[in-house]
N, CA, C and O atoms as a Tinker XYZ file with bonds, in Angstrom:
   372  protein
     1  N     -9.443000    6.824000   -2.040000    73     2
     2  CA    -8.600000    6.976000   -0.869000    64     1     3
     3  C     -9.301000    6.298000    0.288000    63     2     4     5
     4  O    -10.529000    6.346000    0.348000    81     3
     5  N     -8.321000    5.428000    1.561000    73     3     6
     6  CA    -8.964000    4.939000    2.388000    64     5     7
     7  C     -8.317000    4.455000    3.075000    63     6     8     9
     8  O     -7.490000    3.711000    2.548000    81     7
     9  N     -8.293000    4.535000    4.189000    73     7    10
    10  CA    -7.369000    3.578000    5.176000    64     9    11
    11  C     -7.621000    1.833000    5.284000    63    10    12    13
    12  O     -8.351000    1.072000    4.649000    81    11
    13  N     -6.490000    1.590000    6.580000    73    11    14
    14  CA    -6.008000    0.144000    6.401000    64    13    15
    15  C     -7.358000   -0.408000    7.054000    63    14    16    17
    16  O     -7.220000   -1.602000    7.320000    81    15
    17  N     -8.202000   -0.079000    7.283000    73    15    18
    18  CA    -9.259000   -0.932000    7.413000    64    17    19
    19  C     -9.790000   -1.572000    6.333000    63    18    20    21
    20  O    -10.234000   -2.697000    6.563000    81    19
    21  N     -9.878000   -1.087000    5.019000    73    19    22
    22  CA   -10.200000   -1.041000    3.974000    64    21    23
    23  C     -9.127000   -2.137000    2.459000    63    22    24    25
    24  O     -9.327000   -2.581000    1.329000    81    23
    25  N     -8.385000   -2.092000    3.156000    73    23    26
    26  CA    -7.148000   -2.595000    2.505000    64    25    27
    27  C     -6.825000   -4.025000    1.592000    63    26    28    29
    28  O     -6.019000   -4.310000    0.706000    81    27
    29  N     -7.871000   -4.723000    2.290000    73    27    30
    30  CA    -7.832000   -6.101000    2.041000    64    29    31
    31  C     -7.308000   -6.415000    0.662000    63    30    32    33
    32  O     -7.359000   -5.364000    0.022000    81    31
    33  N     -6.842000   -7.362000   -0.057000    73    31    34
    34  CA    -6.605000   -8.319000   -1.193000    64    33    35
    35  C     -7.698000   -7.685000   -2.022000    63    34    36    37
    36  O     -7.658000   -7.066000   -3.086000    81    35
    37  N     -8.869000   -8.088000   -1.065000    73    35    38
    38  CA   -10.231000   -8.382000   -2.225000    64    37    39
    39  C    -10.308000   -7.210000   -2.949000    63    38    40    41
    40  O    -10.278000   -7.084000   -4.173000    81    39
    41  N    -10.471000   -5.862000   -1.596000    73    39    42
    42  CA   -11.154000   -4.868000   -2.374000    64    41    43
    43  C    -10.195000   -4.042000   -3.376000    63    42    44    45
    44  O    -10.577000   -3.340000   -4.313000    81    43
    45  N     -9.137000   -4.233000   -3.054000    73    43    46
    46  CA    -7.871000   -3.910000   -3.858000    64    45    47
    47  C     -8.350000   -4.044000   -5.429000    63    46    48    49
    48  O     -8.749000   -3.252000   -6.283000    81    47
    49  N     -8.006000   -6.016000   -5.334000    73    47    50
    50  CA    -8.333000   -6.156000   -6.617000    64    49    51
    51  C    -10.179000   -5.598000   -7.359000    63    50    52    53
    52  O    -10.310000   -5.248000   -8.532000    81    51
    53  N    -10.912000   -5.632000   -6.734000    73    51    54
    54  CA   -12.301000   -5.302000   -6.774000    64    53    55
    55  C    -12.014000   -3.992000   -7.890000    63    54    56    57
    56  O    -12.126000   -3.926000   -9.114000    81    55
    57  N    -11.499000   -2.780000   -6.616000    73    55    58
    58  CA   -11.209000   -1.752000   -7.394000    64    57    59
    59  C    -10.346000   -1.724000   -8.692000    63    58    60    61
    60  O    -10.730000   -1.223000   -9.749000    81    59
    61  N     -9.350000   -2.214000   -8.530000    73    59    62
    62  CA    -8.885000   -2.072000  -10.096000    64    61    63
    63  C     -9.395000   -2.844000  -10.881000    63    62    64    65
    64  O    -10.051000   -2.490000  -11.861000    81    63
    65  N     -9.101000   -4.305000  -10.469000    73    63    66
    66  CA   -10.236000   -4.808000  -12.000000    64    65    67
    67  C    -11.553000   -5.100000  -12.260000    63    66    68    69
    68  O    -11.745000   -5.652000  -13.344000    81    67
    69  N    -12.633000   -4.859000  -11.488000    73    67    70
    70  CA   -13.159000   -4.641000  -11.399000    64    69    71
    71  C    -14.215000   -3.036000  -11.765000    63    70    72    73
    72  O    -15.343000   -3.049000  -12.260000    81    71
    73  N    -13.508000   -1.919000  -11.388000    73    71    74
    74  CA   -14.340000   -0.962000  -11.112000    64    73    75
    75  C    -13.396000    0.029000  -12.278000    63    74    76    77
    76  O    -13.855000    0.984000  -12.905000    81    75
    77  N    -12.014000   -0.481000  -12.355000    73    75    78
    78  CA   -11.164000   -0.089000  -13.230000    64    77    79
    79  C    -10.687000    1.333000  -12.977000    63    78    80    81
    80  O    -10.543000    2.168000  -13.870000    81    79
    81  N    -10.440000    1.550000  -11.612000    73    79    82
    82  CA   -10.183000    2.814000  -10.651000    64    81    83
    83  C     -9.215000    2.618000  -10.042000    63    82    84    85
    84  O     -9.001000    1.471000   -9.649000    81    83
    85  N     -8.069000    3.925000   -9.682000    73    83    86
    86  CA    -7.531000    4.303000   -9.183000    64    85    87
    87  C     -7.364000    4.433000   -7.594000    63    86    88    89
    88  O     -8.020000    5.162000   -6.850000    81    87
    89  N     -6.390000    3.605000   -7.273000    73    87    90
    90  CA    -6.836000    4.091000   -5.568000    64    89    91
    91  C     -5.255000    4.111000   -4.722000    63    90    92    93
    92  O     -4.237000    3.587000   -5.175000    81    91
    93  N     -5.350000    4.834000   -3.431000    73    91    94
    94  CA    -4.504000    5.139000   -2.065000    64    93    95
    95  C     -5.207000    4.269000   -1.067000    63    94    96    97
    96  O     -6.394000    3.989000   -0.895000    81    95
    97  N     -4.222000    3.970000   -0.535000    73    95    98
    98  CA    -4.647000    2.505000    0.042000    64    97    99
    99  C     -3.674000    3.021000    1.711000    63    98   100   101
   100  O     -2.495000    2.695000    1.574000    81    99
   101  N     -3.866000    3.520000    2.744000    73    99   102
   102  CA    -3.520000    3.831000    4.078000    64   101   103
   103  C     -2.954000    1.552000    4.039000    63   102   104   105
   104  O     -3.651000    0.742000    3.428000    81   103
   105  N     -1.952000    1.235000    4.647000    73   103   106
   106  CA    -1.750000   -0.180000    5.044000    64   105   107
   107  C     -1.183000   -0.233000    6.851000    63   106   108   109
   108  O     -0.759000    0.632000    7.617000    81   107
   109  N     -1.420000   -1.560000    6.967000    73   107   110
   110  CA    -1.339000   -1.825000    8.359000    64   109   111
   111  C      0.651000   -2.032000    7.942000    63   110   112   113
   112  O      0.992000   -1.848000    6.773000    81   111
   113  N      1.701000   -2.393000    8.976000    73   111   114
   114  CA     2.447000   -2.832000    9.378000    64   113   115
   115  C      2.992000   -3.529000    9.075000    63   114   116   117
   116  O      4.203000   -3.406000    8.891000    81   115
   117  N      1.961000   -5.171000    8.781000    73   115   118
   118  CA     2.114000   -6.129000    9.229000    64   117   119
   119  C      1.914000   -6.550000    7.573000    63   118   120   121
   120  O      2.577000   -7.580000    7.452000    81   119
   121  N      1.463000   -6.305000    6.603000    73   119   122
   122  CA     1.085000   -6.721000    5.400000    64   121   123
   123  C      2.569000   -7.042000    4.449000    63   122   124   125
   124  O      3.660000   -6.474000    4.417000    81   123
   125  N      2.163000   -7.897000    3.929000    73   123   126
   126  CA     3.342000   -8.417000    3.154000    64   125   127
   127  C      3.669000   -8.007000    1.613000    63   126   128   129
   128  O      2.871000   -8.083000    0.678000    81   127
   129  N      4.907000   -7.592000    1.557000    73   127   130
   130  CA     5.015000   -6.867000    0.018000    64   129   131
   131  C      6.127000   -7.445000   -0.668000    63   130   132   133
   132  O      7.142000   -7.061000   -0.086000    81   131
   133  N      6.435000   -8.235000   -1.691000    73   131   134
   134  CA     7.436000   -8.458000   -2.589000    64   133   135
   135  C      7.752000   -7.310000   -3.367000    63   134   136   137
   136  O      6.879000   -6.906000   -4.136000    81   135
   137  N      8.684000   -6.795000   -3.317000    73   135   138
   138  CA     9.476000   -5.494000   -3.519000    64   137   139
   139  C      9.291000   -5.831000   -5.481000    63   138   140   141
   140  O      9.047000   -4.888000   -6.233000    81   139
   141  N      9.456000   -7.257000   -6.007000    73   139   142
   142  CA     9.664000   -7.527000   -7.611000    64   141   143
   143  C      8.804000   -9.070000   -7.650000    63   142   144   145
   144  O      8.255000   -9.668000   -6.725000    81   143
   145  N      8.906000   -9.349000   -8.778000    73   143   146
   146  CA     8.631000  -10.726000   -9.495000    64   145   147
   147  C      9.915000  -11.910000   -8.431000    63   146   148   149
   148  O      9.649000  -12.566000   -7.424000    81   147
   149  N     10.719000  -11.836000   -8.873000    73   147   150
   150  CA    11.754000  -12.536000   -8.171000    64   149   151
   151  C     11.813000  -12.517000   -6.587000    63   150   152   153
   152  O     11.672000  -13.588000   -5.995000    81   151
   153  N     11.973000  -11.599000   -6.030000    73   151   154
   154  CA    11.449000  -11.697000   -4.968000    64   153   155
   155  C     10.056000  -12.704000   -4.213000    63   154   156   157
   156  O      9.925000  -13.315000   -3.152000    81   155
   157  N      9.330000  -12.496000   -5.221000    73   155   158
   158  CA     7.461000  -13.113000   -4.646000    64   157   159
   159  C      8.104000  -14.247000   -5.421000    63   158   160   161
   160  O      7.258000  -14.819000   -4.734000    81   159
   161  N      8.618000  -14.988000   -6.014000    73   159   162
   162  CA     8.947000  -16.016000   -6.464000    64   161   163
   163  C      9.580000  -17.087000   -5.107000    63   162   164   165
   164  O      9.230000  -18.081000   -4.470000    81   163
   165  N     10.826000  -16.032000   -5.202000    73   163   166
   166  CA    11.585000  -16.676000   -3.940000    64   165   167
   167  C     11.486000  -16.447000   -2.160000    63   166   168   169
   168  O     12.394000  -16.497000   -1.331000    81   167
   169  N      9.843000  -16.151000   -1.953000    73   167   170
   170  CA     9.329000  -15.972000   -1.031000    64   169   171
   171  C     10.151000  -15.175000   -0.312000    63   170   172   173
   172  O     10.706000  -15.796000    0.594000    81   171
   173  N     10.414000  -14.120000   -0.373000    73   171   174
   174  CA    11.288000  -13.154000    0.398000    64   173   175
   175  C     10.203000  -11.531000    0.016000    63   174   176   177
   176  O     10.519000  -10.664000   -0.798000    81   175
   177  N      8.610000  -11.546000    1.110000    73   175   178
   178  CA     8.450000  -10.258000    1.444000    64   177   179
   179  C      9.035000   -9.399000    2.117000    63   178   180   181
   180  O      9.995000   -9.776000    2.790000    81   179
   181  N      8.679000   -8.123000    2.139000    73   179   182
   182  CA     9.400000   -7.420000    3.075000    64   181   183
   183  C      8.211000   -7.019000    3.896000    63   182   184   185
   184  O      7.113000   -7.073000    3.342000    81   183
   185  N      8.270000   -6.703000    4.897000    73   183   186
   186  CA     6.843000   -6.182000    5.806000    64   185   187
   187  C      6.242000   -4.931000    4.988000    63   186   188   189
   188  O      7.030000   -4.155000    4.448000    81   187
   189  N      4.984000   -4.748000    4.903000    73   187   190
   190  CA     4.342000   -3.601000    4.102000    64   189   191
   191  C      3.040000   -4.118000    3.494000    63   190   192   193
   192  O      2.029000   -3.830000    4.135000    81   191
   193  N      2.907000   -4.699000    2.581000    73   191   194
   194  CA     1.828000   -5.131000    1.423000    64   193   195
   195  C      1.523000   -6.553000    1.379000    63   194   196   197
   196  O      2.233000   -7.494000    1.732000    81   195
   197  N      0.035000   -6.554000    0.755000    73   195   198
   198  CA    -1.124000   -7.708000    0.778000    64   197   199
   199  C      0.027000   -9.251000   -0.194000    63   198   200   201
   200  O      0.782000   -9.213000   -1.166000    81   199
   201  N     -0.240000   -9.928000    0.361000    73   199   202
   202  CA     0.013000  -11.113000   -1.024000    64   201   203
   203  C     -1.327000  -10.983000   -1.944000    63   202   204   205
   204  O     -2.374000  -10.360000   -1.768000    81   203
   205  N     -0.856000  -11.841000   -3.018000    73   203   206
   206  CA    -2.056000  -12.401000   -3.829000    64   205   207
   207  C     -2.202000  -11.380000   -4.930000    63   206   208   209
   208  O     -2.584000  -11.860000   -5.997000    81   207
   209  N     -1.940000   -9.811000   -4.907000    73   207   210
   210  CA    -1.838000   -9.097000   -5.890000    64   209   211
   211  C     -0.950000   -9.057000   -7.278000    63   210   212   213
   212  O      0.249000   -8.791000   -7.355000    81   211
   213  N     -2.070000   -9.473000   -8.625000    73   211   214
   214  CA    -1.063000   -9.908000   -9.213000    64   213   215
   215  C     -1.005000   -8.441000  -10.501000    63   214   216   217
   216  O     -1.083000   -8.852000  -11.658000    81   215
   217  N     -0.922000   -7.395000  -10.405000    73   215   218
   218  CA    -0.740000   -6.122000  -10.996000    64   217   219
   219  C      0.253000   -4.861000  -10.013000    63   218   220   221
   220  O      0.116000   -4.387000   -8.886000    81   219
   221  N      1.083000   -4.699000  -10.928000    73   219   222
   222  CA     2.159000   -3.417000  -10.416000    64   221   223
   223  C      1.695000   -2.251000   -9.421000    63   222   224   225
   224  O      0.851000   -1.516000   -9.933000    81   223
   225  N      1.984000   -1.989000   -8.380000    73   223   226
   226  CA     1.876000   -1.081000   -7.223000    64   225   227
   227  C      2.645000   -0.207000   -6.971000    63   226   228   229
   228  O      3.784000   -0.642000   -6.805000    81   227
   229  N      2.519000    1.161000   -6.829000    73   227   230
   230  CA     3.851000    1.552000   -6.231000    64   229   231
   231  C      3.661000    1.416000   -4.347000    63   230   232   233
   232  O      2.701000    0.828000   -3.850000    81   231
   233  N      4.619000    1.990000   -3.623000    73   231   234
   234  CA     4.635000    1.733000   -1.906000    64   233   235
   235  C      4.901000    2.985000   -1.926000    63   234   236   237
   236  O      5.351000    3.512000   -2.944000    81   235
   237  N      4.685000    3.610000   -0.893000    73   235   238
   238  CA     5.467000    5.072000    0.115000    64   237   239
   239  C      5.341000    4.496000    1.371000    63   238   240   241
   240  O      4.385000    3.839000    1.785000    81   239
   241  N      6.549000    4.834000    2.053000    73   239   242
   242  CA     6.568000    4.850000    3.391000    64   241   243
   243  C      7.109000    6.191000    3.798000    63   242   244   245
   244  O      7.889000    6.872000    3.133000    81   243
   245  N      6.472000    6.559000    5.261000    73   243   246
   246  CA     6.301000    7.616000    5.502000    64   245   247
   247  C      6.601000    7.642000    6.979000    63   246   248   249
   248  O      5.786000    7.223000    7.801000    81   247
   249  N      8.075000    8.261000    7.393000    73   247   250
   250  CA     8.190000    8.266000    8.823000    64   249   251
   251  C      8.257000    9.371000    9.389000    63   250   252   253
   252  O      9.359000    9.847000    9.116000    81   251
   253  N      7.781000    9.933000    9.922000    73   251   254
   254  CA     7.272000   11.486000   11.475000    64   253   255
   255  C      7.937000   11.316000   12.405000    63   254   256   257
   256  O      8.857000   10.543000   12.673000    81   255
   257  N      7.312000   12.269000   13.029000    73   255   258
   258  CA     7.979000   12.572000   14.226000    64   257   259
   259  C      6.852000   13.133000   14.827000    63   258   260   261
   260  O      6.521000   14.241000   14.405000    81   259
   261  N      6.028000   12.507000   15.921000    73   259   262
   262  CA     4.801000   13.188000   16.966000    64   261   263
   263  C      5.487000   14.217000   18.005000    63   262   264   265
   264  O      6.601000   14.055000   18.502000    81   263
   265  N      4.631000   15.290000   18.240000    73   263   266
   266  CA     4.639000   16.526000   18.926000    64   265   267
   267  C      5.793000   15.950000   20.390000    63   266   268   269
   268  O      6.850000   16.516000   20.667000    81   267
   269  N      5.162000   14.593000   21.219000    73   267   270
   270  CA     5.761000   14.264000   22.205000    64   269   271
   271  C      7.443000   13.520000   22.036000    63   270   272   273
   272  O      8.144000   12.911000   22.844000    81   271
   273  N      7.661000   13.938000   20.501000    73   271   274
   274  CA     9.095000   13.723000   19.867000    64   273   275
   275  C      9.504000   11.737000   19.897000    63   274   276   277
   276  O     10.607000   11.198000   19.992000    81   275
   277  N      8.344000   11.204000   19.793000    73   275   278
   278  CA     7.622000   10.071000   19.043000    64   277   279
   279  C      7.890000    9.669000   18.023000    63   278   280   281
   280  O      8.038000   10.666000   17.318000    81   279
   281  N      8.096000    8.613000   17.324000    73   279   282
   282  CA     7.960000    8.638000   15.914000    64   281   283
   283  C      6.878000    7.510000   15.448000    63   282   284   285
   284  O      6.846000    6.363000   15.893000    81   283
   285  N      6.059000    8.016000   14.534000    73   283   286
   286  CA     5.052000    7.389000   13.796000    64   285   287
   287  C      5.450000    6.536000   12.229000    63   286   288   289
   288  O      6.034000    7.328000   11.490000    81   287
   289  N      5.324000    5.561000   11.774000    73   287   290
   290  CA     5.293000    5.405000   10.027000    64   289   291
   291  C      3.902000    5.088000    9.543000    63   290   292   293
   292  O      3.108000    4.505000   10.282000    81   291
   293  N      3.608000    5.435000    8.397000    73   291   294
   294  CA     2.687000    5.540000    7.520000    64   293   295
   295  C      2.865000    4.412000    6.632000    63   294   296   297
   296  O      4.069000    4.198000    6.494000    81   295
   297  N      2.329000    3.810000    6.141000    73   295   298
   298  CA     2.574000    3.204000    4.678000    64   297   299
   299  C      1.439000    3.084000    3.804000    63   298   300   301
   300  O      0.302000    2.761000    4.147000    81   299
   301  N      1.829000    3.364000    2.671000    73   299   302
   302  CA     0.644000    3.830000    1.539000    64   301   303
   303  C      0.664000    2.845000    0.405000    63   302   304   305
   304  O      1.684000    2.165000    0.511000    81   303
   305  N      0.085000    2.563000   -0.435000    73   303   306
   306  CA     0.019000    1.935000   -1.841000    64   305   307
   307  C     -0.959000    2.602000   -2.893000    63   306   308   309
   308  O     -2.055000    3.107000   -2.651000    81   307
   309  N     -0.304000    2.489000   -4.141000    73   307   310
   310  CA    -1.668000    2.756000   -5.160000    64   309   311
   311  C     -1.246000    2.052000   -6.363000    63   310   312   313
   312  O     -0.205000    1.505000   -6.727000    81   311
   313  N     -2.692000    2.298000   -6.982000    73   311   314
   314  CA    -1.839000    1.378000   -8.807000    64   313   315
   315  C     -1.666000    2.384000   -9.387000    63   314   316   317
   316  O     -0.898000    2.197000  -10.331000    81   315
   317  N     -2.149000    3.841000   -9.265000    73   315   318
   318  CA    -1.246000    5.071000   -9.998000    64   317   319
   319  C      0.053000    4.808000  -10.112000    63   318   320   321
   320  O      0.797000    5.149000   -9.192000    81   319
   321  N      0.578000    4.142000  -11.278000    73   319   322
   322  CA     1.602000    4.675000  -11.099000    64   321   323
   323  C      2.463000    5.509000  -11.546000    63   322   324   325
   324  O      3.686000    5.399000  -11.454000    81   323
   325  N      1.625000    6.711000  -12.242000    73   323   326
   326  CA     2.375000    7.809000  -12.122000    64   325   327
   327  C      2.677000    8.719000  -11.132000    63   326   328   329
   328  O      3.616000    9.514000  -11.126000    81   327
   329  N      1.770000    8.546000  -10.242000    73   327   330
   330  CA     1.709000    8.886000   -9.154000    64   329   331
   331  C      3.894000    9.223000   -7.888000    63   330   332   333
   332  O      4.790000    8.583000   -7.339000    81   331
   333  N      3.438000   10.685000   -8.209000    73   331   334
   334  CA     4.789000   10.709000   -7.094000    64   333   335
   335  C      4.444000   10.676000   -5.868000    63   334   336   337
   336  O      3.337000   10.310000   -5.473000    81   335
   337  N      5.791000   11.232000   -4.844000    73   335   338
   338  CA     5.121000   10.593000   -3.580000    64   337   339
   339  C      4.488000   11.934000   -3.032000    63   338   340   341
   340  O      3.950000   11.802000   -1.933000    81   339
   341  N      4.461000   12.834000   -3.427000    73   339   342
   342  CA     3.482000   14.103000   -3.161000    64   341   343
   343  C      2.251000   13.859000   -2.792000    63   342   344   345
   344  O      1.925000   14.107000   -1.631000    81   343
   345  N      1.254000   13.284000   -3.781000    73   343   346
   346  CA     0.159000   12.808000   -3.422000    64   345   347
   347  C     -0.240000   11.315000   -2.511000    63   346   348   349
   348  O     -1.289000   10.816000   -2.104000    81   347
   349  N      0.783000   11.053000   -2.473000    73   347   350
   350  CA     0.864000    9.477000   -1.392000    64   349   351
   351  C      1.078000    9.617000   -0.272000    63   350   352   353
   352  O      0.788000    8.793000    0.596000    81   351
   353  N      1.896000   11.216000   -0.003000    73   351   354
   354  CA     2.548000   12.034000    1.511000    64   353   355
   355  C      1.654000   12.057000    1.953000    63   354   356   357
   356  O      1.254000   11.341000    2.871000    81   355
   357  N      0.829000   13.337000    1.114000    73   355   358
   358  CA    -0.348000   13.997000    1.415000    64   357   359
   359  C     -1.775000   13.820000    1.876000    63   358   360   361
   360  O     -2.514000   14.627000    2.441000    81   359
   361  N     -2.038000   12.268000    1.409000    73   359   362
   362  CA    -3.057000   11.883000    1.724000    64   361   363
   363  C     -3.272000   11.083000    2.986000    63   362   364   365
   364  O     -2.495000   10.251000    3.455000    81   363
   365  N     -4.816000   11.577000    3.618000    73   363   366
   366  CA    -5.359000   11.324000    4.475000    64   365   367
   367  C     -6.743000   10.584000    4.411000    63   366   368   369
   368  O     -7.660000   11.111000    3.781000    81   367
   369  N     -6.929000    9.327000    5.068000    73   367   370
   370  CA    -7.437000    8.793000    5.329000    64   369   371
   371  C     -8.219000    9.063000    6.622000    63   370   372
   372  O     -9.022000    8.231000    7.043000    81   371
């Protein structure tokens, strides 16, 4: 688990193929995500997730509401993917 400081391409891939681990990934905004194959084909991201990842992800997005009646979004990734969004809600970075 770790926030979007942490997020990069590299360490992404690092961790899974590499270290061959499981991870929650806190993301910035601004990161680029192809929703499918076809999609990243036909250059149509949607705002959310890294390029360059070439193994299955799931996404959560996560929108609040701050005390001053604000609203915040979250966005999460992992390669669990059994993973529901219970543990993708839940986690804190």
């Amino acid at each position: 688990l770790a926030d979007s400081w942490f997020s990069s391409s590299e360490n992404i891939k690092y961790i899974h193929a590499t270290l061959e681990k499981q991870f929650i990934f806190a993301l910035k905004s601004n990161r680029l995500i192809a929703l499918n194959k076809e999609d990243k084909a036909k250059g149509r991201p949607v705002q959310g997730w890294v390029k360059g990842r070439e193994f299955p992800v799931i996404f959560h997005r996560q929108v609040f509401t701050n005390k001053d009646d604000s609203t915040g979004t979250l966005y999460r990734i992992s390669n669990d993917l059994s993973a529901t969004a219970a543990p993708l809600k839940s986690a804190t970075a």
